[in-house]
XYZ file of C-alpha atoms in Angstrom:
292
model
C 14.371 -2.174 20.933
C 15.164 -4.268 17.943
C 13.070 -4.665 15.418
C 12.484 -7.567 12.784
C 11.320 -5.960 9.161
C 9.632 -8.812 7.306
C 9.102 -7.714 3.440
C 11.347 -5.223 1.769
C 9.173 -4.629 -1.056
C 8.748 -1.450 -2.815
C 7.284 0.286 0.329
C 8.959 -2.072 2.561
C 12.797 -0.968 1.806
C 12.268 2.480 2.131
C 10.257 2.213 5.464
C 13.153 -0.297 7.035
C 15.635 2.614 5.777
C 14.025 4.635 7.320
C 14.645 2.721 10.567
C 18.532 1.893 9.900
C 18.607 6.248 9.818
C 16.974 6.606 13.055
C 19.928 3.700 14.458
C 17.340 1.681 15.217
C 18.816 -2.043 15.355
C 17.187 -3.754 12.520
C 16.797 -7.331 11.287
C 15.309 -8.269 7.838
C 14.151 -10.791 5.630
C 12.282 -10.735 2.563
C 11.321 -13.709 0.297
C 13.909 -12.228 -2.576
C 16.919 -12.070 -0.701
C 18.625 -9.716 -3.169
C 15.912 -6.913 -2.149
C 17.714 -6.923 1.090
C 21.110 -5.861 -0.520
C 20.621 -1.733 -0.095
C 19.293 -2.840 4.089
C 22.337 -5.263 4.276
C 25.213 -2.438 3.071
C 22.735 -0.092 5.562
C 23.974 -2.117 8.250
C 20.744 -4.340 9.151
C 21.342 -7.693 10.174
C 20.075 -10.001 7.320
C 18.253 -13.379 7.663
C 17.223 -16.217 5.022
C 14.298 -17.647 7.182
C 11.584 -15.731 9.176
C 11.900 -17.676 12.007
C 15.295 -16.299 12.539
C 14.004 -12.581 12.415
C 10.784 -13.697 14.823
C 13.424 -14.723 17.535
C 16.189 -12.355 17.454
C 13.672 -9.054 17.666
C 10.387 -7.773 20.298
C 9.038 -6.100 17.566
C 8.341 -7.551 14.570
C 6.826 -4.967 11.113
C 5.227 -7.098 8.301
C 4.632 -5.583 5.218
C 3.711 -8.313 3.503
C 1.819 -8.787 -0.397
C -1.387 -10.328 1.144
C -2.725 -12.213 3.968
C -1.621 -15.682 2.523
C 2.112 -14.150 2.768
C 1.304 -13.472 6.302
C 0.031 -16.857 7.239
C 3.310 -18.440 5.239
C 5.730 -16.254 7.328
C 4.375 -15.794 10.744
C 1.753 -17.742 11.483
C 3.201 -21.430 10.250
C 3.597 -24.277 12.689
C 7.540 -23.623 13.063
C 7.062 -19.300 13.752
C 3.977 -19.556 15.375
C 5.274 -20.869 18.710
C 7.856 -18.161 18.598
C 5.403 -15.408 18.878
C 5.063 -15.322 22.693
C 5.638 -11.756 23.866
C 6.212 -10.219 20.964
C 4.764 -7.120 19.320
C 3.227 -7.660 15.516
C 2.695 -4.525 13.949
C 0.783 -5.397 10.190
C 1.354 -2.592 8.026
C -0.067 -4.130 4.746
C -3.129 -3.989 3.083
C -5.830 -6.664 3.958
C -9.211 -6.694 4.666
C -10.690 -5.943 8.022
C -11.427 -9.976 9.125
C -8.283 -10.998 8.063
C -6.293 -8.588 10.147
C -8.959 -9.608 13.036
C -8.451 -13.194 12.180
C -4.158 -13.019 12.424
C -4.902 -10.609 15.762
C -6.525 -14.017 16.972
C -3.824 -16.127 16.024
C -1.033 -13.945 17.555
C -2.853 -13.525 20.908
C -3.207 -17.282 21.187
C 0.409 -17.458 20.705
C 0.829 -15.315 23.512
C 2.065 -12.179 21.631
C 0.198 -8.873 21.157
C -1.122 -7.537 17.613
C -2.197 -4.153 16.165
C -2.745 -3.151 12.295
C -1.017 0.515 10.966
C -1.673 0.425 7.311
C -0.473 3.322 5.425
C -0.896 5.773 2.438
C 1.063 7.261 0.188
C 3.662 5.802 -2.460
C 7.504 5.929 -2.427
C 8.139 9.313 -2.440
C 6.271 9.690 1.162
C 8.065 6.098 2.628
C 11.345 7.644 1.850
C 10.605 10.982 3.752
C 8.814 9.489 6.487
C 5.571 11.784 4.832
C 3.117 8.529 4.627
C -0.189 8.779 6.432
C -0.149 6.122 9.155
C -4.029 4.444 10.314
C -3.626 2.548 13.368
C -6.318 -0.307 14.662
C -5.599 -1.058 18.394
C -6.056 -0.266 21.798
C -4.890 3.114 23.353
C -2.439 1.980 25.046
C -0.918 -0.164 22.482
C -1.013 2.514 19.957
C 0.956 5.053 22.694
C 2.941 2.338 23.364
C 4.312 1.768 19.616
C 4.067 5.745 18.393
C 7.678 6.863 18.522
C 8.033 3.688 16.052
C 5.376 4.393 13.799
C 6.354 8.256 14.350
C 9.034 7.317 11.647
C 6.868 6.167 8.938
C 4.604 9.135 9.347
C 4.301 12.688 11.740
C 1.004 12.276 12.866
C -0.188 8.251 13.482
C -3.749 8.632 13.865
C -6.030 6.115 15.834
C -9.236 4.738 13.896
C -10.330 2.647 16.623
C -9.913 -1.824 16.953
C -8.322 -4.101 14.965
C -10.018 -4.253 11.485
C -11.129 -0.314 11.574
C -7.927 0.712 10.164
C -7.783 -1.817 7.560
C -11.225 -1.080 6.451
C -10.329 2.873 6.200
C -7.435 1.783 3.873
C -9.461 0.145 1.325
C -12.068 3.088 1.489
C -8.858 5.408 0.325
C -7.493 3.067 -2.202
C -10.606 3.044 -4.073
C -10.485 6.653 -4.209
C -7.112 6.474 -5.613
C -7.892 3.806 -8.275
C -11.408 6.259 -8.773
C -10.312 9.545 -8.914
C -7.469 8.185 -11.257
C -9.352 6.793 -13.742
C -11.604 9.916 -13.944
C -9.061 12.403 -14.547
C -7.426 10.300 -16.909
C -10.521 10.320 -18.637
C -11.430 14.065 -18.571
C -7.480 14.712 -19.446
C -8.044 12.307 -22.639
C -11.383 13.922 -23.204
C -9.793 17.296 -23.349
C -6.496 16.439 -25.698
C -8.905 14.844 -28.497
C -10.880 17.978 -28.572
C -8.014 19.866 -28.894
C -7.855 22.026 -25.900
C -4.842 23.053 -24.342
C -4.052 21.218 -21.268
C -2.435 24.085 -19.360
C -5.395 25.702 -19.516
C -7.456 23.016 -18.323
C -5.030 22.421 -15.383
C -5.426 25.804 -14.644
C -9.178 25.733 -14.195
C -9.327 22.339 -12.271
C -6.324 23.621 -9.833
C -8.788 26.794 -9.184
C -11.948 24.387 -8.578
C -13.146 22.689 -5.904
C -12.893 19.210 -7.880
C -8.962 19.189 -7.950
C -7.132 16.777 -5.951
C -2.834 16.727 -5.762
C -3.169 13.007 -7.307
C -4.433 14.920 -11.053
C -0.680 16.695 -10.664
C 1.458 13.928 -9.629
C 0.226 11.651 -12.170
C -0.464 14.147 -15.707
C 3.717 14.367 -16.820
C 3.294 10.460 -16.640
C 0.434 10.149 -18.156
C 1.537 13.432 -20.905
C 4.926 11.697 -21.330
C 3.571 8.166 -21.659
C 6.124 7.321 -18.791
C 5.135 4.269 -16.395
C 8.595 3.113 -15.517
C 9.647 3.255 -12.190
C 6.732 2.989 -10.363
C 5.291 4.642 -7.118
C 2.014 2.362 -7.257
C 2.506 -0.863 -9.384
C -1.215 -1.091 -11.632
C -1.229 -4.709 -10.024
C -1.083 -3.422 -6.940
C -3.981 -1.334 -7.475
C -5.949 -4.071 -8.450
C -4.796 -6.303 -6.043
C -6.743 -3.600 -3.064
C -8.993 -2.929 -5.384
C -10.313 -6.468 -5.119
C -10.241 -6.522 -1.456
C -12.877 -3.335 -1.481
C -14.927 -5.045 -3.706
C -15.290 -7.771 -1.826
C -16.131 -6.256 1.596
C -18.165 -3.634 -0.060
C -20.487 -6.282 -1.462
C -20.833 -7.849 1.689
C -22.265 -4.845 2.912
C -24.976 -4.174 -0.185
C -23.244 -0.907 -1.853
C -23.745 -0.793 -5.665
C -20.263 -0.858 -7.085
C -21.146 -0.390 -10.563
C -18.526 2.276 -10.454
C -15.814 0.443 -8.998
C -16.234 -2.950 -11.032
C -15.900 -0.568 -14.076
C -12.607 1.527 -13.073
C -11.262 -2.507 -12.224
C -12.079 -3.224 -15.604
C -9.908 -0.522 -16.503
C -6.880 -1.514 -14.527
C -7.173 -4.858 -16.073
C -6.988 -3.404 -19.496
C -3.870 -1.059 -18.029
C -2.179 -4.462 -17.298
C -2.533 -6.108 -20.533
C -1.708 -3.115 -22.773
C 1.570 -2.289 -20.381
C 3.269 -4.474 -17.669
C 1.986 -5.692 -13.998
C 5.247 -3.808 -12.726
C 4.195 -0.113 -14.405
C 2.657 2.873 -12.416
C -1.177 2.780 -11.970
C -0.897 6.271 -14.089
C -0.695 3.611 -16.937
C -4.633 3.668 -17.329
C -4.665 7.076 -19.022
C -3.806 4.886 -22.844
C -5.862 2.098 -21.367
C -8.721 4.965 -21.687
C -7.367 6.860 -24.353
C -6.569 4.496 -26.574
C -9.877 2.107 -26.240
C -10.788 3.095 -29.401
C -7.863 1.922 -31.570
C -7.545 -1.190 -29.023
C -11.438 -2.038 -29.470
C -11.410 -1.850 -33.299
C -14.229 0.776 -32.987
């Protein structure tokens, strides 16, 4: 099989990689064609317009910023026509109605459609460690699994189109959540002077500890948001999308509109670009920032 990879993003790169290692005949395009340098000297085959990719592959991976980006690449007047028997696997993150909404489009084109968005960051694209969430029918999910089997061990089925995409915003506002809480309780605890080792020590023996407290306190210690695994308006960018559905459904999300509020104020005292680990000064330093 080949396989078109359309957006070679942060997650993007390392998941197409991923595929070049496997042999896997790949071809890729991404809107910045000097993203698609590393997949290029990798040995994909590289393309300047999506259309190109659409035709020369059965498969085709988006992962894509948004829905809008999905619309511009696949689903335009020119790409739409070229869909016919073709497999689009969405990998992004989008809300449940817009995944159900693009299924629509590609079965009208005559091609088939399932959603496999994923979590995990960088480290877990490049080892093939992400958690994979599949919305489609059995048979297309067995049908696609030694693919997906790449990006992840164990694929797991949530059920139709939209039920995957729905889980994934569920677990990104945990992320942006839990996050913002530790980085809260870790600033708590340095102003009053206790040592943090200690407090690690207690919240690794406690039922309230979570791996995400570990991989983000050197950051947050070292002030170090370079390089990152989650980009803070990335965060924000999912974190909208579970907003919206959750109000749609009635939830209170007092909590969540005031962890956004944070990210926002992670964005403006850093850059767009830096880790989402970046909120610990946006807490810690409200004070100074405030004027309080």
């Amino acid at each position: 099989m080949k396989v078109a990879f359309l957006g070679t993003g942060l997650m993007g790169l390392p998941m197409a990689q991923r595929l070049l290692a496997a042999n896997i005949e790949l071809v890729a395009y991404n809107r910045t064609p000097e993203k698609l340098a590393p997949l290029a000297a990798a040995g994909a085959q590289i393309v300047t317009q999506p259309r190109q990719a659409i035709r020369s592959a059965e498969c085709i991976i988006l992962m894509l910023s948004n829905a809008a980006a999905i619309y511009h690449v696949l689903l335009t007047d020119t790409n739409w026509h070229t869909l016919s028997g073709r497999s689009i696997i969405q990998m992004g993150t989008i809300t449940p109605i817009e995944s159900q909404e693009i299924r629509d489009a590609v079965v009208a084109a005559g091609g088939e459609y399932i959603e496999a968005p994923v979590i995990g960051s960088i480290p877990e694209a490049e080892t093939g460690k992400l958690i994979v969430m599949v919305g489609a029918e059995s048979k297309q999910y067995q049908r696609h699994l030694p693919l997906l089997q790449h990006f992840g061990s164990e694929p797991l089925l949530i059920g139709p189109v939209g039920s995957a995409s729905s889980l994934t915003l569920a677990l990104n506002q945990l992320i942006a959540s839990l996050t913002t809480s530790f980085a809260l309780s870790l600033a708590f605890v340095q102003l009053q002077g206790i040592n943090i080792d200690l407090f690690m020590q207690v919240l690794r023996d406690s039922k309230l500890y979570a791996p995400t407290f570990d991989q983000n306190l050197q950051r947050m210690l070292d002030g170090n948001y370079a390089n990152a695994n989650l980009p803070t308006k990335q965060l924000i960018k999912v974190t909208d999308l579970f907003i919206s559905e959750a109000k749609a459904l009635g939830l209170n999300l007092n909590s969540i509109e005031g962890v956004r509020q944070i990210l926002q104020s992670a964005m403006q005292m850093s850059r767009p670009e830096d880790d989402y680990s970046s909120v610990f000064p946006a807490i810690r330093e409200w004070g100074d920032a405030s004027g309080e």
